[in-house]
PDB file of C-alpha atoms in Angstrom:
ATOM      1  CA  MET A1080     128.458 100.554  75.235  1.00  0.00           C
ATOM      2  CA  ILE A1081     126.400  97.383  75.038  1.00  0.00           C
ATOM      3  CA  LYS A1082     122.894  98.039  73.811  1.00  0.00           C
ATOM      4  CA  PRO A1083     120.098  96.760  76.037  1.00  0.00           C
ATOM      5  CA  LYS A1084     117.831  94.012  74.727  1.00  0.00           C
ATOM      6  CA  VAL A1085     114.105  94.761  74.572  1.00  0.00           C
ATOM      7  CA  ALA A1086     111.479  92.060  74.057  1.00  0.00           C
ATOM      8  CA  PHE A1087     107.983  92.809  72.823  1.00  0.00           C
ATOM      9  CA  VAL A1088     105.852  89.923  74.008  1.00  0.00           C
ATOM     10  CA  CYS A1089     102.329  88.680  73.652  1.00  0.00           C
ATOM     11  CA  VAL A1090     100.844  85.238  73.920  1.00  0.00           C
ATOM     12  CA  HIS A1091     100.951  84.243  70.221  1.00  0.00           C
ATOM     13  CA  ASN A1092     103.731  86.498  68.859  1.00  0.00           C
ATOM     14  CA  SER A1093     101.761  86.917  65.658  1.00  0.00           C
ATOM     15  CA  CYS A1094     100.541  90.515  65.436  1.00  0.00           C
ATOM     16  CA  ARG A1095     101.264  93.385  67.870  1.00  0.00           C
ATOM     17  CA  SER A1096     104.577  92.071  69.144  1.00  0.00           C
ATOM     18  CA  GLN A1097     105.740  91.369  65.583  1.00  0.00           C
ATOM     19  CA  MET A1098     104.690  94.864  64.489  1.00  0.00           C
ATOM     20  CA  ALA A1099     106.582  96.328  67.467  1.00  0.00           C
ATOM     21  CA  GLU A1100     109.747  94.390  66.595  1.00  0.00           C
ATOM     22  CA  ALA A1101     109.598  95.652  62.997  1.00  0.00           C
ATOM     23  CA  ILE A1102     108.928  99.262  64.011  1.00  0.00           C
ATOM     24  CA  ALA A1103     111.705  99.132  66.610  1.00  0.00           C
ATOM     25  CA  LYS A1104     114.141  98.101  63.881  1.00  0.00           C
ATOM     26  CA  ILE A1105     113.376 101.437  62.212  1.00  0.00           C
ATOM     27  CA  TYR A1106     113.165 103.793  65.189  1.00  0.00           C
ATOM     28  CA  SER A1107     115.295 102.179  67.886  1.00  0.00           C
ATOM     29  CA  MET A1108     118.162 100.075  66.532  1.00  0.00           C
ATOM     30  CA  ASP A1109     120.676 102.729  67.556  1.00  0.00           C
ATOM     31  CA  ILE A1110     119.288 102.614  71.125  1.00  0.00           C
ATOM     32  CA  PHE A1111     118.429  98.962  71.799  1.00  0.00           C
ATOM     33  CA  ILE A1112     118.227  95.525  70.198  1.00  0.00           C
ATOM     34  CA  PRO A1113     114.581  94.508  69.605  1.00  0.00           C
ATOM     35  CA  TYR A1114     113.106  91.023  69.878  1.00  0.00           C
ATOM     36  CA  SER A1115     109.613  89.595  70.006  1.00  0.00           C
ATOM     37  CA  GLY A1116     108.237  86.356  71.371  1.00  0.00           C
ATOM     38  CA  GLY A1117     105.277  84.543  72.888  1.00  0.00           C
ATOM     39  CA  THR A1118     104.358  81.538  75.014  1.00  0.00           C
ATOM     40  CA  GLU A1119     102.494  79.960  72.096  1.00  0.00           C
ATOM     41  CA  ILE A1120     102.983  80.581  68.418  1.00  0.00           C
ATOM     42  CA  LYS A1121     100.699  80.631  65.415  1.00  0.00           C
ATOM     43  CA  SER A1122     101.676  79.015  62.136  1.00  0.00           C
ATOM     44  CA  GLU A1123     102.546  82.417  60.644  1.00  0.00           C
ATOM     45  CA  ILE A1124     102.694  86.117  61.390  1.00  0.00           C
ATOM     46  CA  ASN A1125      99.276  87.785  61.048  1.00  0.00           C
ATOM     47  CA  GLN A1126      99.106  88.617  57.338  1.00  0.00           C
ATOM     48  CA  ASP A1127      97.100  91.819  57.900  1.00  0.00           C
ATOM     49  CA  ALA A1128      99.907  93.044  60.168  1.00  0.00           C
ATOM     50  CA  VAL A1129     102.420  92.045  57.474  1.00  0.00           C
ATOM     51  CA  LYS A1130     100.496  94.107  54.890  1.00  0.00           C
ATOM     52  CA  VAL A1131     100.348  97.195  57.108  1.00  0.00           C
ATOM     53  CA  ILE A1132     104.056  97.136  58.000  1.00  0.00           C
ATOM     54  CA  LYS A1133     104.926  96.574  54.330  1.00  0.00           C
ATOM     55  CA  ASP A1134     102.679  99.489  53.309  1.00  0.00           C
ATOM     56  CA  LEU A1135     103.922 101.892  55.992  1.00  0.00           C
ATOM     57  CA  TYR A1136     107.612 100.977  56.191  1.00  0.00           C
ATOM     58  CA  ASP A1137     108.371  98.769  53.178  1.00  0.00           C
ATOM     59  CA  ILE A1138     109.438  95.970  55.519  1.00  0.00           C
ATOM     60  CA  ASP A1139     108.388  92.416  54.719  1.00  0.00           C
ATOM     61  CA  MET A1140     107.977  90.731  58.093  1.00  0.00           C
ATOM     62  CA  ASN A1141     107.452  87.385  56.316  1.00  0.00           C
ATOM     63  CA  LYS A1142     111.057  87.562  55.097  1.00  0.00           C
ATOM     64  CA  LEU A1143     112.766  89.272  58.049  1.00  0.00           C
ATOM     65  CA  GLN A1144     110.954  87.896  61.099  1.00  0.00           C
ATOM     66  CA  ARG A1145     109.346  84.712  62.367  1.00  0.00           C
ATOM     67  CA  ASN A1146     107.130  83.638  65.235  1.00  0.00           C
ATOM     68  CA  LYS A1147     109.271  82.835  68.273  1.00  0.00           C
ATOM     69  CA  LEU A1148     108.732  81.402  71.718  1.00  0.00           C
ATOM     70  CA  ILE A1149     110.061  83.466  74.611  1.00  0.00           C
ATOM     71  CA  SER A1150     112.282  80.500  75.468  1.00  0.00           C
ATOM     72  CA  GLU A1151     114.233  81.255  72.253  1.00  0.00           C
ATOM     73  CA  LEU A1152     115.104  84.810  73.324  1.00  0.00           C
ATOM     74  CA  PRO A1153     118.401  85.823  74.929  1.00  0.00           C
ATOM     75  CA  ASP A1154     118.515  87.404  78.383  1.00  0.00           C
ATOM     76  CA  ILE A1155     116.308  90.493  78.159  1.00  0.00           C
ATOM     77  CA  ASP A1156     116.735  93.868  79.881  1.00  0.00           C
ATOM     78  CA  ILE A1157     113.285  95.337  79.194  1.00  0.00           C
ATOM     79  CA  VAL A1158     110.026  93.490  78.574  1.00  0.00           C
ATOM     80  CA  ILE A1159     107.135  95.266  76.889  1.00  0.00           C
ATOM     81  CA  THR A1160     103.848  93.386  76.950  1.00  0.00           C
ATOM     82  CA  MET A1161     101.350  94.371  74.314  1.00  0.00           C
ATOM     83  CA  GLY A1162      98.163  94.362  76.373  1.00  0.00           C
ATOM     84  CA  CYS A1163      97.242  90.736  76.815  1.00  0.00           C
ATOM     85  CA  ASN A1164      96.653  91.300  80.541  1.00  0.00           C
ATOM     86  CA  VAL A1165      96.645  88.234  82.806  1.00  0.00           C
ATOM     87  CA  ASN A1166      97.857  85.875  80.060  1.00  0.00           C
ATOM     88  CA  CYS A1167     100.886  87.953  79.097  1.00  0.00           C
ATOM     89  CA  PRO A1168     104.113  85.982  79.068  1.00  0.00           C
ATOM     90  CA  TRP A1169     106.583  86.589  81.900  1.00  0.00           C
ATOM     91  CA  LEU A1170     110.319  86.975  81.438  1.00  0.00           C
ATOM     92  CA  PRO A1171     112.941  88.025  83.973  1.00  0.00           C
ATOM     93  CA  CYS A1172     114.099  91.571  83.260  1.00  0.00           C
ATOM     94  CA  LYS A1173     115.261  94.872  84.769  1.00  0.00           C
ATOM     95  CA  HIS A1174     112.131  96.754  83.674  1.00  0.00           C
ATOM     96  CA  ARG A1175     108.673  95.674  82.532  1.00  0.00           C
ATOM     97  CA  GLU A1176     105.751  97.666  81.200  1.00  0.00           C
ATOM     98  CA  ASP A1177     102.482  97.001  79.414  1.00  0.00           C
ATOM     99  CA  TRP A1178     101.470  99.057  76.403  1.00  0.00           C
ATOM    100  CA  GLY A1179      97.783  98.131  76.647  1.00  0.00           C
ATOM    101  CA  LEU A1180      97.214  97.707  72.908  1.00  0.00           C
ATOM    102  CA  ASP A1181      93.999  96.081  71.728  1.00  0.00           C
ATOM    103  CA  ASP A1182      94.512  93.187  69.340  1.00  0.00           C
ATOM    104  CA  PRO A1183      93.384  94.264  65.850  1.00  0.00           C
ATOM    105  CA  THR A1184      93.076  90.657  64.657  1.00  0.00           C
ATOM    106  CA  GLY A1185      89.748  90.093  62.939  1.00  0.00           C
ATOM    107  CA  LYS A1186      88.997  93.810  62.791  1.00  0.00           C
ATOM    108  CA  PRO A1187      89.024  96.179  59.786  1.00  0.00           C
ATOM    109  CA  MET A1188      92.420  97.101  58.331  1.00  0.00           C
ATOM    110  CA  GLU A1189      92.135 100.634  59.730  1.00  0.00           C
ATOM    111  CA  GLU A1190      92.553  99.103  63.206  1.00  0.00           C
ATOM    112  CA  PHE A1191      95.896  97.635  62.132  1.00  0.00           C
ATOM    113  CA  TYR A1192      97.013 101.060  60.916  1.00  0.00           C
ATOM    114  CA  LYS A1193      95.908 102.623  64.216  1.00  0.00           C
ATOM    115  CA  THR A1194      97.799  99.944  66.140  1.00  0.00           C
ATOM    116  CA  ALA A1195     100.943 100.547  64.072  1.00  0.00           C
ATOM    117  CA  GLU A1196     100.684 104.292  64.756  1.00  0.00           C
ATOM    118  CA  ARG A1197     100.251 103.733  68.513  1.00  0.00           C
ATOM    119  CA  ILE A1198     103.269 101.403  68.507  1.00  0.00           C
ATOM    120  CA  LYS A1199     105.332 104.051  66.710  1.00  0.00           C
ATOM    121  CA  GLU A1200     104.296 106.706  69.265  1.00  0.00           C
ATOM    122  CA  LYS A1201     105.082 104.396  72.180  1.00  0.00           C
ATOM    123  CA  MET A1202     108.404 103.422  70.571  1.00  0.00           C
ATOM    124  CA  ILE A1203     109.478 107.060  70.308  1.00  0.00           C
ATOM    125  CA  ASP A1204     108.499 107.583  73.957  1.00  0.00           C
ATOM    126  CA  LEU A1205     110.419 104.449  74.960  1.00  0.00           C
ATOM    127  CA  ASN A1206     113.484 105.741  73.125  1.00  0.00           C
ATOM    128  CA  LEU A1207     113.329 108.995  75.102  1.00  0.00           C
ATOM    129  CA  ARG A1208     112.947 107.157  78.430  1.00  0.00           C
ATOM    130  CA  MET A1209     115.434 104.387  77.738  1.00  0.00           C
ATOM    131  CA  HIS A1210     118.377 105.822  79.645  1.00  0.00           C
ATOM    132  CA  ASN A1211     116.337 106.240  82.832  1.00  0.00           C
ATOM    133  CA  LEU A1212     114.706 102.821  82.651  1.00  0.00           C
ATOM    134  CA  LEU A1213     117.939 100.935  83.211  1.00  0.00           C
ATOM    135  CA  LYS A1214     119.480 103.079  85.956  1.00  0.00           C
TER     136      LYS A1214
END
């Protein structure tokens, strides 16, 4: 069976979408292939997000991931927007949903940890719903 492709997108592809891609590589690689992207990119992944993912999962996003434009992504089956509302990037897909996550950028580190935990919870839920989403 071919695994579906899931893209986690946000405007800058620097924080929440990058965290979601990294967490999906832990919890979802046997279910789908994760990607992340944005319509604009920052010069680097948010370093607070990098620290949190390294602390929680021992994954160095600086080494394993990079900021990407959505135009660089393959055809996507499911698009998950992070909560950027009207400015969220649009990609053609079979299913789209918004996770409504507040951007922790510029906030205390505890907000990054809370965001990572919410992403993990939503990822586990997505894994459980995956079969039904593509029917």
